[in-house]
Tab-separated table of C-alpha atoms in Angstrom:
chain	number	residue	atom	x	y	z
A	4	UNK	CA	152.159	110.411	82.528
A	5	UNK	CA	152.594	112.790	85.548
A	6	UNK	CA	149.679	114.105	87.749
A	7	UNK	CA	150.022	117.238	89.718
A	8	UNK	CA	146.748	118.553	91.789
A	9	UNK	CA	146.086	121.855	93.609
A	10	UNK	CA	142.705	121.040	95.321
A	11	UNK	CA	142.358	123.352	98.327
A	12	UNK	CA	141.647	127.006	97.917
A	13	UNK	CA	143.805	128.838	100.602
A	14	UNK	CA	143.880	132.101	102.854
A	15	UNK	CA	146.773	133.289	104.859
A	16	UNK	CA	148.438	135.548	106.732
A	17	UNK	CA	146.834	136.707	109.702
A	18	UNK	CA	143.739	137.704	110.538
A	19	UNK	CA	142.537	135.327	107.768
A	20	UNK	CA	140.229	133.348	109.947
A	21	UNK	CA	137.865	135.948	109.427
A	22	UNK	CA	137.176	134.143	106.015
A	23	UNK	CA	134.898	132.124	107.910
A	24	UNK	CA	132.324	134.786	107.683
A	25	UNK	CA	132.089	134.429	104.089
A	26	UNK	CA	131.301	130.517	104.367
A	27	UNK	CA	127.680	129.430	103.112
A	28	UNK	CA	125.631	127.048	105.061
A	29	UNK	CA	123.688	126.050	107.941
A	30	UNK	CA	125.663	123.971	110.368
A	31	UNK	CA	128.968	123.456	110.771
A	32	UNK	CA	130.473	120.662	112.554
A	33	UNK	CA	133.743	121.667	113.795
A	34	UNK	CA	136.371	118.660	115.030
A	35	UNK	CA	139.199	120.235	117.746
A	36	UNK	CA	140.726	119.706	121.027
A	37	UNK	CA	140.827	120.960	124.236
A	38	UNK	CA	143.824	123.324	123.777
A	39	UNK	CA	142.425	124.958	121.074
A	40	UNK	CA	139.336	125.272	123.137
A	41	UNK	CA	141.719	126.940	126.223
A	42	UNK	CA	143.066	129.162	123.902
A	43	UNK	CA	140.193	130.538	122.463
A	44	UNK	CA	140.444	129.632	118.883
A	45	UNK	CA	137.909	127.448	119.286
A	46	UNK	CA	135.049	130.066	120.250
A	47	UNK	CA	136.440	132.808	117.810
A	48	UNK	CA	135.454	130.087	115.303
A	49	UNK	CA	131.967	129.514	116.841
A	50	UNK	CA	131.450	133.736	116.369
A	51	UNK	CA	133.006	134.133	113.273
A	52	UNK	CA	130.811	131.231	111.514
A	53	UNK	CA	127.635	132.788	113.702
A	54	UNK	CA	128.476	136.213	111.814
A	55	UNK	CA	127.666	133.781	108.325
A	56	UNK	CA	124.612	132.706	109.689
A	57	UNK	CA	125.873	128.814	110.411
A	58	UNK	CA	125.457	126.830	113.373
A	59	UNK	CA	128.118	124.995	115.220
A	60	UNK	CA	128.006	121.437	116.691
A	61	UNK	CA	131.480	121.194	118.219
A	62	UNK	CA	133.364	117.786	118.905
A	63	UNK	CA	136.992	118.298	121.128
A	64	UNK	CA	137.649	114.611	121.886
A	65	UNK	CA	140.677	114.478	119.224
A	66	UNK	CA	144.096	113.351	121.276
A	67	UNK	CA	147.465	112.964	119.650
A	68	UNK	CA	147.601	110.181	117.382
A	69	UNK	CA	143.994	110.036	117.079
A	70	UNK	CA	142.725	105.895	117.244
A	71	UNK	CA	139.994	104.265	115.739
A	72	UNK	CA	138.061	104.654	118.668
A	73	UNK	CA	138.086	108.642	118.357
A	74	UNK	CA	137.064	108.354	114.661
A	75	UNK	CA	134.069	106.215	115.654
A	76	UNK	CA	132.529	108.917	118.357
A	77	UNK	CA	133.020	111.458	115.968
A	78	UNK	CA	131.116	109.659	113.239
A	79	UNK	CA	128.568	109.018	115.795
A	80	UNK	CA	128.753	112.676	116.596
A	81	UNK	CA	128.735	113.871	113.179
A	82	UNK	CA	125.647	111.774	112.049
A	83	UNK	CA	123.562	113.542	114.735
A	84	UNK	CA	124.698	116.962	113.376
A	85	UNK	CA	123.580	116.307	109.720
A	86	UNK	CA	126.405	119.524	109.067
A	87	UNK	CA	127.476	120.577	105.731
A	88	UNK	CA	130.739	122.167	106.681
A	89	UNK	CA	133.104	120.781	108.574
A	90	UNK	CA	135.711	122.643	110.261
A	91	UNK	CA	139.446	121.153	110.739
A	92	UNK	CA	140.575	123.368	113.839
A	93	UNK	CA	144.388	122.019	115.550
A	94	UNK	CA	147.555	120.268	114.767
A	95	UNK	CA	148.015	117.463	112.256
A	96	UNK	CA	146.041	115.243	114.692
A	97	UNK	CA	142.694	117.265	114.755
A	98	UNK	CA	143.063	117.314	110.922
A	99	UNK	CA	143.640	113.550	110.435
A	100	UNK	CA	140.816	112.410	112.687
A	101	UNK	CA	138.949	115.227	110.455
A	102	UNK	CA	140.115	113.126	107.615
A	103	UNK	CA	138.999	110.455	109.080
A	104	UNK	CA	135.890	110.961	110.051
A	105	UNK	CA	134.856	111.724	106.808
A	106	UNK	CA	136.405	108.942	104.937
A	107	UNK	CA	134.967	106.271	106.791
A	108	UNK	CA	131.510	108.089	106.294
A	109	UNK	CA	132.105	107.829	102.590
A	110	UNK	CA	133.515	103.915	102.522
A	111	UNK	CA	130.372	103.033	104.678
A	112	UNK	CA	127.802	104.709	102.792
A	113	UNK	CA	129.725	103.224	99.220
A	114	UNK	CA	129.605	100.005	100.970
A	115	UNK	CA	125.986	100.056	101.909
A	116	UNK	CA	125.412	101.388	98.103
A	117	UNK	CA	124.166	105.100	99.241
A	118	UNK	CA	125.724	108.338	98.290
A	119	UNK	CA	127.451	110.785	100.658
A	120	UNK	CA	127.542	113.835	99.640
A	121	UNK	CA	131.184	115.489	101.264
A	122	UNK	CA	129.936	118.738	103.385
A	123	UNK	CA	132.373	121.686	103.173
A	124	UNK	CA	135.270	120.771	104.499
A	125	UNK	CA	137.688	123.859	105.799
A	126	UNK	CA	141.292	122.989	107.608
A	127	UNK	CA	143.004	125.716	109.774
A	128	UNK	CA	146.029	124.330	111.712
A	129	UNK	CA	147.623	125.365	114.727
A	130	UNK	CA	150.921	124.051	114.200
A	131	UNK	CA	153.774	124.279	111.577
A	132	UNK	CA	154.527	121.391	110.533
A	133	UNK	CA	152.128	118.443	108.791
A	134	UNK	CA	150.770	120.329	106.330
A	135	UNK	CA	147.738	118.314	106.527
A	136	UNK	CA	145.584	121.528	105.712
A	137	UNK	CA	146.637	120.593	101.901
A	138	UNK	CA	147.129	116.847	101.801
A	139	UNK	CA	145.662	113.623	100.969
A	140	UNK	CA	146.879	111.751	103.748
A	141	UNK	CA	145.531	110.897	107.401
A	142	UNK	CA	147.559	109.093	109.533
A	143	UNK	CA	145.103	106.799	111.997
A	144	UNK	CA	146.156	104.600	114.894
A	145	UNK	CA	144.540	100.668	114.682
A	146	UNK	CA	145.415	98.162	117.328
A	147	UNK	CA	148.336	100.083	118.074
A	148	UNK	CA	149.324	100.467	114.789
A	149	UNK	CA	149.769	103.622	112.539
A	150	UNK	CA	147.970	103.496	109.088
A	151	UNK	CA	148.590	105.901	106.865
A	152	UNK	CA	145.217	106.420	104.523
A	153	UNK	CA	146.136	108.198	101.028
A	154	UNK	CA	143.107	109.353	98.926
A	155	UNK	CA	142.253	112.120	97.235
A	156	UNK	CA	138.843	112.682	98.347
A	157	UNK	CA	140.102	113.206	101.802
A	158	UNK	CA	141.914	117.169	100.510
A	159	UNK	CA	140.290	120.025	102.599
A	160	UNK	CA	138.185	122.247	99.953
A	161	UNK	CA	139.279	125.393	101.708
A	162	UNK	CA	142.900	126.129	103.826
A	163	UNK	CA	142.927	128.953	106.402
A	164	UNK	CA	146.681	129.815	107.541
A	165	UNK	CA	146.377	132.129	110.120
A	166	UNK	CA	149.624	132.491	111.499
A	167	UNK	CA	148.280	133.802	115.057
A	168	UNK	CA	146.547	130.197	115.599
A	169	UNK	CA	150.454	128.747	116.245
A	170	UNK	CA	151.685	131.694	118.094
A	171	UNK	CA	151.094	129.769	121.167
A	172	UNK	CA	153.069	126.864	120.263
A	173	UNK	CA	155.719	125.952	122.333
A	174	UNK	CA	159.444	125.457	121.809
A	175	UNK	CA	159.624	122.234	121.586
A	176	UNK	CA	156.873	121.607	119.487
A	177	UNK	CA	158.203	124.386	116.650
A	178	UNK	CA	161.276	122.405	116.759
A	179	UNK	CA	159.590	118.744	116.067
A	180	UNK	CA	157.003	120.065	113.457
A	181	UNK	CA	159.925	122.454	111.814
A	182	UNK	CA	162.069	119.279	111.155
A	183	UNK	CA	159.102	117.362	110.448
A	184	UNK	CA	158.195	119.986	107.526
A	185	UNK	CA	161.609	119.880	106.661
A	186	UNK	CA	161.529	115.637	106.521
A	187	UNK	CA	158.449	116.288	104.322
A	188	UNK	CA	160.013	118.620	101.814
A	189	UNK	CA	163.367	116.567	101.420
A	190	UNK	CA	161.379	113.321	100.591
A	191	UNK	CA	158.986	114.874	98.022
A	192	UNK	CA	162.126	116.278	96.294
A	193	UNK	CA	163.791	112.591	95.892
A	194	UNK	CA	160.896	110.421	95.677
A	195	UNK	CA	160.129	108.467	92.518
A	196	UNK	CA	157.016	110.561	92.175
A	197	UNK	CA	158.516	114.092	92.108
A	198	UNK	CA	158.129	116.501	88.949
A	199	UNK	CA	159.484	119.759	88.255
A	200	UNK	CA	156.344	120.954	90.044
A	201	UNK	CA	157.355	119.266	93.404
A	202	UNK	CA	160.439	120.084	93.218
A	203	UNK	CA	159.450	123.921	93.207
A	204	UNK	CA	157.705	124.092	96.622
A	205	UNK	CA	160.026	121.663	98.285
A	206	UNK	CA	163.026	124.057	97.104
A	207	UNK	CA	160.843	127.124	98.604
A	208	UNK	CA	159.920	124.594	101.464
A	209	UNK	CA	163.700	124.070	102.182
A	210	UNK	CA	165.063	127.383	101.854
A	211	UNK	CA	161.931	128.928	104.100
A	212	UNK	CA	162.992	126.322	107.025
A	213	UNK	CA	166.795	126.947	107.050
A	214	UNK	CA	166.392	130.617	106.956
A	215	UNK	CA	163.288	131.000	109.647
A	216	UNK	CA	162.908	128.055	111.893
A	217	UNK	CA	165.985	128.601	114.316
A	218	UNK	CA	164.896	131.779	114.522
A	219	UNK	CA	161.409	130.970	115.715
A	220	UNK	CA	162.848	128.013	117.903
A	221	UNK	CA	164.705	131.101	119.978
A	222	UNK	CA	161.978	133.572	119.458
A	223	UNK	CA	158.290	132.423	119.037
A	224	UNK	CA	156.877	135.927	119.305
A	225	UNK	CA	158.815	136.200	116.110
A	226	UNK	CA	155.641	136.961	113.845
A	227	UNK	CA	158.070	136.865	110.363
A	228	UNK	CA	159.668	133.895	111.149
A	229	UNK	CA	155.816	132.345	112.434
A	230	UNK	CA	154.690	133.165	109.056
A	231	UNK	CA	156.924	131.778	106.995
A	232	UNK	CA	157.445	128.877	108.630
A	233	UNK	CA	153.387	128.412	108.465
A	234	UNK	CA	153.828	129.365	104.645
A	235	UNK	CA	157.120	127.032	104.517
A	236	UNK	CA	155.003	123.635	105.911
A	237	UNK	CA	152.289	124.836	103.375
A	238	UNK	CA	154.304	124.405	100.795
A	239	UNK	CA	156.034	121.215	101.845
A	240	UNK	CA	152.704	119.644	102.175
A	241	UNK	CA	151.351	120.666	98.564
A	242	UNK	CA	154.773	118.537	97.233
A	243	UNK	CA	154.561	115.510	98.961
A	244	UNK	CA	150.820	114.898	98.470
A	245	UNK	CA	151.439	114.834	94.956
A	246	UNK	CA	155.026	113.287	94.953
A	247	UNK	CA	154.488	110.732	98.042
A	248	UNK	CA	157.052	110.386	100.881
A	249	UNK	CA	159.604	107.889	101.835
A	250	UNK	CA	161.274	105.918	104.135
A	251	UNK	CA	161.871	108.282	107.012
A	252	UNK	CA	158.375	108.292	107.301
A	253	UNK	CA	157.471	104.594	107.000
A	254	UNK	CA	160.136	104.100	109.928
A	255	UNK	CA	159.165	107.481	111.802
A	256	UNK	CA	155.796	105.687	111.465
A	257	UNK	CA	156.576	102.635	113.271
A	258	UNK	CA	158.715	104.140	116.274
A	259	UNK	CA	156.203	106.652	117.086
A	260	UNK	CA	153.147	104.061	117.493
A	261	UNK	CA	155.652	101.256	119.158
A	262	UNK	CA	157.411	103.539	121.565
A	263	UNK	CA	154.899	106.587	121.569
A	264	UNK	CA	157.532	109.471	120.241
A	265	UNK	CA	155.863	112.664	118.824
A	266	UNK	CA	155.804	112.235	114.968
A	267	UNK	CA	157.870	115.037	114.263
A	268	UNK	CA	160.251	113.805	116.906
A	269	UNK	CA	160.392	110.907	115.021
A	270	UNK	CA	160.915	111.787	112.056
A	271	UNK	CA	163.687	114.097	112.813
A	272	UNK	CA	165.464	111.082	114.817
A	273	UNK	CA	165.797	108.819	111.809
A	274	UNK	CA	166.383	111.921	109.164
A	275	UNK	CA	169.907	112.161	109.454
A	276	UNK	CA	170.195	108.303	108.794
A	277	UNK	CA	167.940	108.195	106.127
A	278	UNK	CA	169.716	110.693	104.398
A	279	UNK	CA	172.994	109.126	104.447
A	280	UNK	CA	170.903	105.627	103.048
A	281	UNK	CA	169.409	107.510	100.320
A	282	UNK	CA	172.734	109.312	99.464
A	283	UNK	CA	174.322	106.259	99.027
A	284	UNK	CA	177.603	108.040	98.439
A	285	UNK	CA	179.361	104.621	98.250
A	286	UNK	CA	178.124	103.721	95.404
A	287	UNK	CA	178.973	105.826	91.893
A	288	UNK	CA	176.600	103.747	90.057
A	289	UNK	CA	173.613	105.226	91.768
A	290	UNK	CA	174.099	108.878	92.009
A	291	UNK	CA	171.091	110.437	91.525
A	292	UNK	CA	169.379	111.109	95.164
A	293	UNK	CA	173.050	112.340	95.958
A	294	UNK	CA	172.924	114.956	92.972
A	295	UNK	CA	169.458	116.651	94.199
A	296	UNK	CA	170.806	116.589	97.503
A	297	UNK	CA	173.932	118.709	96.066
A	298	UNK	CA	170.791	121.186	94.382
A	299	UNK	CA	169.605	121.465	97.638
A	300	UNK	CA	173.130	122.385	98.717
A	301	UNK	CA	173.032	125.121	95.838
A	302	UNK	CA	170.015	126.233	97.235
A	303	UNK	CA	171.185	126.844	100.247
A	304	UNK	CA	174.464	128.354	99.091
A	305	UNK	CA	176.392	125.815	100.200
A	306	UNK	CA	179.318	124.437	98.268
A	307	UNK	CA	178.484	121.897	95.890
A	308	UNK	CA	180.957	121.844	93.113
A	309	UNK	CA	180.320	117.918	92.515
A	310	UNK	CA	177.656	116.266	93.560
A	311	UNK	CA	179.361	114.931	96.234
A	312	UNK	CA	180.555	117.715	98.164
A	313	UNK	CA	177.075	118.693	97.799
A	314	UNK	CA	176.088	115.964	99.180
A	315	UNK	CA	178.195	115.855	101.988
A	316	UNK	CA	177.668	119.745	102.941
A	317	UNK	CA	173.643	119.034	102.773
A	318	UNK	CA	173.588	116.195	105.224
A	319	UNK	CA	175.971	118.654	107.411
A	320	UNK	CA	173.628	121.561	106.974
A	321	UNK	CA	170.637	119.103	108.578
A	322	UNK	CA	172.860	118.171	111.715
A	323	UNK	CA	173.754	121.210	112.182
A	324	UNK	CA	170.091	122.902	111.859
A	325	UNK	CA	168.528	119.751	114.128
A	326	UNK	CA	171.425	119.889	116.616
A	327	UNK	CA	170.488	123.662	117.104
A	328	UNK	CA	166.845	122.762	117.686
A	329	UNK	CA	167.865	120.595	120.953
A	330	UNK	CA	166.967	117.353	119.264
A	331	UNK	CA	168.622	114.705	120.746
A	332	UNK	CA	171.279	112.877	118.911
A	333	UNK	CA	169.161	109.114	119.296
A	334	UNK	CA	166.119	107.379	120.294
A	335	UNK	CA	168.545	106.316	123.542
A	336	UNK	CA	168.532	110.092	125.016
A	337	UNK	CA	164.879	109.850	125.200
A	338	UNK	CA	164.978	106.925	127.571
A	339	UNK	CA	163.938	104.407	125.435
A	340	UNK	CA	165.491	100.955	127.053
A	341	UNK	CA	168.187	99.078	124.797
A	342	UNK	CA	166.365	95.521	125.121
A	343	UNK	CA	162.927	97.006	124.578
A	344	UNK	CA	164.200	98.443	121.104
A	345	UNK	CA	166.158	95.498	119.818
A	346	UNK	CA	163.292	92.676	120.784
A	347	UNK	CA	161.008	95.493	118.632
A	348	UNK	CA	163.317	96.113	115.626
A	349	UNK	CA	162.221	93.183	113.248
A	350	UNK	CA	158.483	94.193	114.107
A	351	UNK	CA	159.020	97.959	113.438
A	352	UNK	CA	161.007	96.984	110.240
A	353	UNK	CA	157.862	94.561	109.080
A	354	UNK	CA	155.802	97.508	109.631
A	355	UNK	CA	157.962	100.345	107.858
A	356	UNK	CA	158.392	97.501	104.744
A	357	UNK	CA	155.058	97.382	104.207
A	358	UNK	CA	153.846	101.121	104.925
A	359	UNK	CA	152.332	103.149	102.704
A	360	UNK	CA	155.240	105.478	102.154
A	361	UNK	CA	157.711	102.975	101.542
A	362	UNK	CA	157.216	102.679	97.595
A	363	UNK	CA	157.981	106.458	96.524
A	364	UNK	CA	161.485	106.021	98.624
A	365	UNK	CA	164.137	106.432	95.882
A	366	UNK	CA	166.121	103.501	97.136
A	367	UNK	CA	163.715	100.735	97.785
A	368	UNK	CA	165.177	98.934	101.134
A	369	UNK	CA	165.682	95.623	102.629
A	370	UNK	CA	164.355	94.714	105.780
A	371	UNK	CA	167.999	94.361	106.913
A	372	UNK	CA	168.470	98.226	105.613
A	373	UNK	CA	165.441	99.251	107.588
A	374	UNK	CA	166.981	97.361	111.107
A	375	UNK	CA	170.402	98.977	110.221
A	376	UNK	CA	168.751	102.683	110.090
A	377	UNK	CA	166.948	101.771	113.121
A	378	UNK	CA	170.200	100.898	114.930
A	379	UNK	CA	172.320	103.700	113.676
A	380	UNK	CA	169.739	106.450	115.026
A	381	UNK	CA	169.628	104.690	118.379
């Protein structure tokens, strides 16, 4: 038996903030950061909830890769807000410690045998990339560690994708959370978890990112492209929180905590790798990642007249797409030192082994597989 769930309700295109003067309540307790803050996003939020008659108690302490320590002051914060709404407003990071936040209020209060009742809870991202507006999963960092928490009762209720909250986003940052969309979409499609319904919106997912993101990447005033894109990471996010991710991540996972590297960075370090692991084009006997590759190649109109030219064309389609995004060919161009990475590699592999991600991969890897990925995207 298959599950497939659509839990948040969602508003996009833009403008659609404005939703937020149709929300119901009192007080809102809204968890962002200092850029959004800068920007102005932050206040627009304050005045459009103010318009609904709700309150806002704001917390901005959320920094990338938000720690256990920036869950605990927002619990803290939260508990002397008594809010039922919380507002999600930033990147994948404001959204996880969001996530956070509220699932450690729920374990607590299960744990000291009380009921907590889940306030509103509303995600608008300003980035392109996690898709954590739609997911189940929160990434946390614990004594340096990532851990990736997977429930459903995390899910936002309500997604806002107003595409002029990432307008601002820099070059380099469309290019990390493009690929790491991307990364998201390709391992919902192979994982052992997908269905016919996953496979739908990582397709769309796909085919949205290879048309729009270079264009974005050279033009971010592009307001198509920004859309789409938005729409595209949307998507990508609705497939893998019901089909589960892979190994990319798991590894991505490891190297970002170990050797602080932006997630999407990452991710789109180890990708081309990965894909050539999963592919497994050596081996005839296991040819089925390689053949939904080759679909992807169809999607893309590339040729795929077996599976393996598919294949083959696919994985050339990604270096070709990353490569014009500037990312850098290995970990090495980003100054990481030789020694540093090889005395880490059996503790990043230990970690990647035994992340949360790691089960769904279609090809379920050694330790020595995980070291050798590591190694070839060095």
């Amino acid at each position: 038996m298959k599950k497939f769930v659509l839990k948040p309700k969602i508003y996009f295109n833009e403008g659609s903030m404005e939703f937020l003067k149709e929300v119901k309540g009192s007080c809102a307790f809204i968890v962002s950061d200092s850029i959004m803050e800068k920007l102005g996003y932050l206040q627009k939020t304050i005045d459009y909830l103010k318009e609904s008659g709700i309150q806002s108690e704001v917390f901005t302490e959320v920094r990338p890769d938000p720690d256990v320590k920036v869950i605990a002051a927002g619990i803290k914060r939260y508990l002397e807000t008594q809010a039922d709404t919380i507002v999600a407003l930033g990147g994948g990071s404001v959204i996880d410690a969001a996530k956070g936040i509220l699932y450690s209020l729920w374990q607590f209060s299960k744990a000291a045998g009380e009921e907590f009742k889940k306030p509103l809870f509303i995600a608008i991202p300003s980035t392109s990339g996690t898709g954590s507006e739609v997911t189940n999963f929160s990434v946390i960092t614990a004594e340096g560690e990532k851990v990736c928490l997977v429930d459903d009762w995390m899910a936002p209720d309500i997604a806002i994708l107003d595409s002029t909250c990432i307008q601002h986003v820099p070059q380099q940052v469309v290019a990390d959370t493009g690929i790491d969309a991307l990364v998201h979409a390709i391992e919902a499609y192979v994982s052992t978890e997908a269905t016919i319904c996953t496979d739908a919106l990582a397709e769309k997912a796909i085919q949205l990112i290879f048309a729009d993101l270079k264009t974005l990447y050279h033009d971010t005033n592009d307001s198509g492209a920004r859309e789409r894109i938005q729409k595209a990471s949307c998507l990508a996010g609705m497939a893998f929180t019901n089909a589960g991710l892979g190994i990319n991540h798991s590894l991505a996972h490891a190297l970002g905590a170990i050797f602080h590297i932006s997630h999407g960075r990452s991710n789109a370090l180890l990708l081309n790798a990965v894909l050539e692991y999963n592919a497994n084009l050596s081996s005839k006997a296991q040819k089925s990642v390689a053949e939904k590759y080759a679909k992807l190649a169809a999607v893309l109109q590339l040729p795929a007249r077996t599976y393996r030219e598919g294949t083959i064309n696919f994985l050339q389609a990604v270096k070709d797409l990353t490569k014009a995004l500037g990312i850098p060919k290995g970990i090495q161009e980003l100054g990481v030192d030789k020694s540093k990475f090889e005395n880490q590699l059996d503790n990043m592999a230990d970690l990647a082994l035994n992340d949360r991600c790691t089960p769904s991969n279609p090809r379920q890897p050694s330790r020595e597989d995980l070291i050798a990925i590591y190694k070839k995207s060095f």
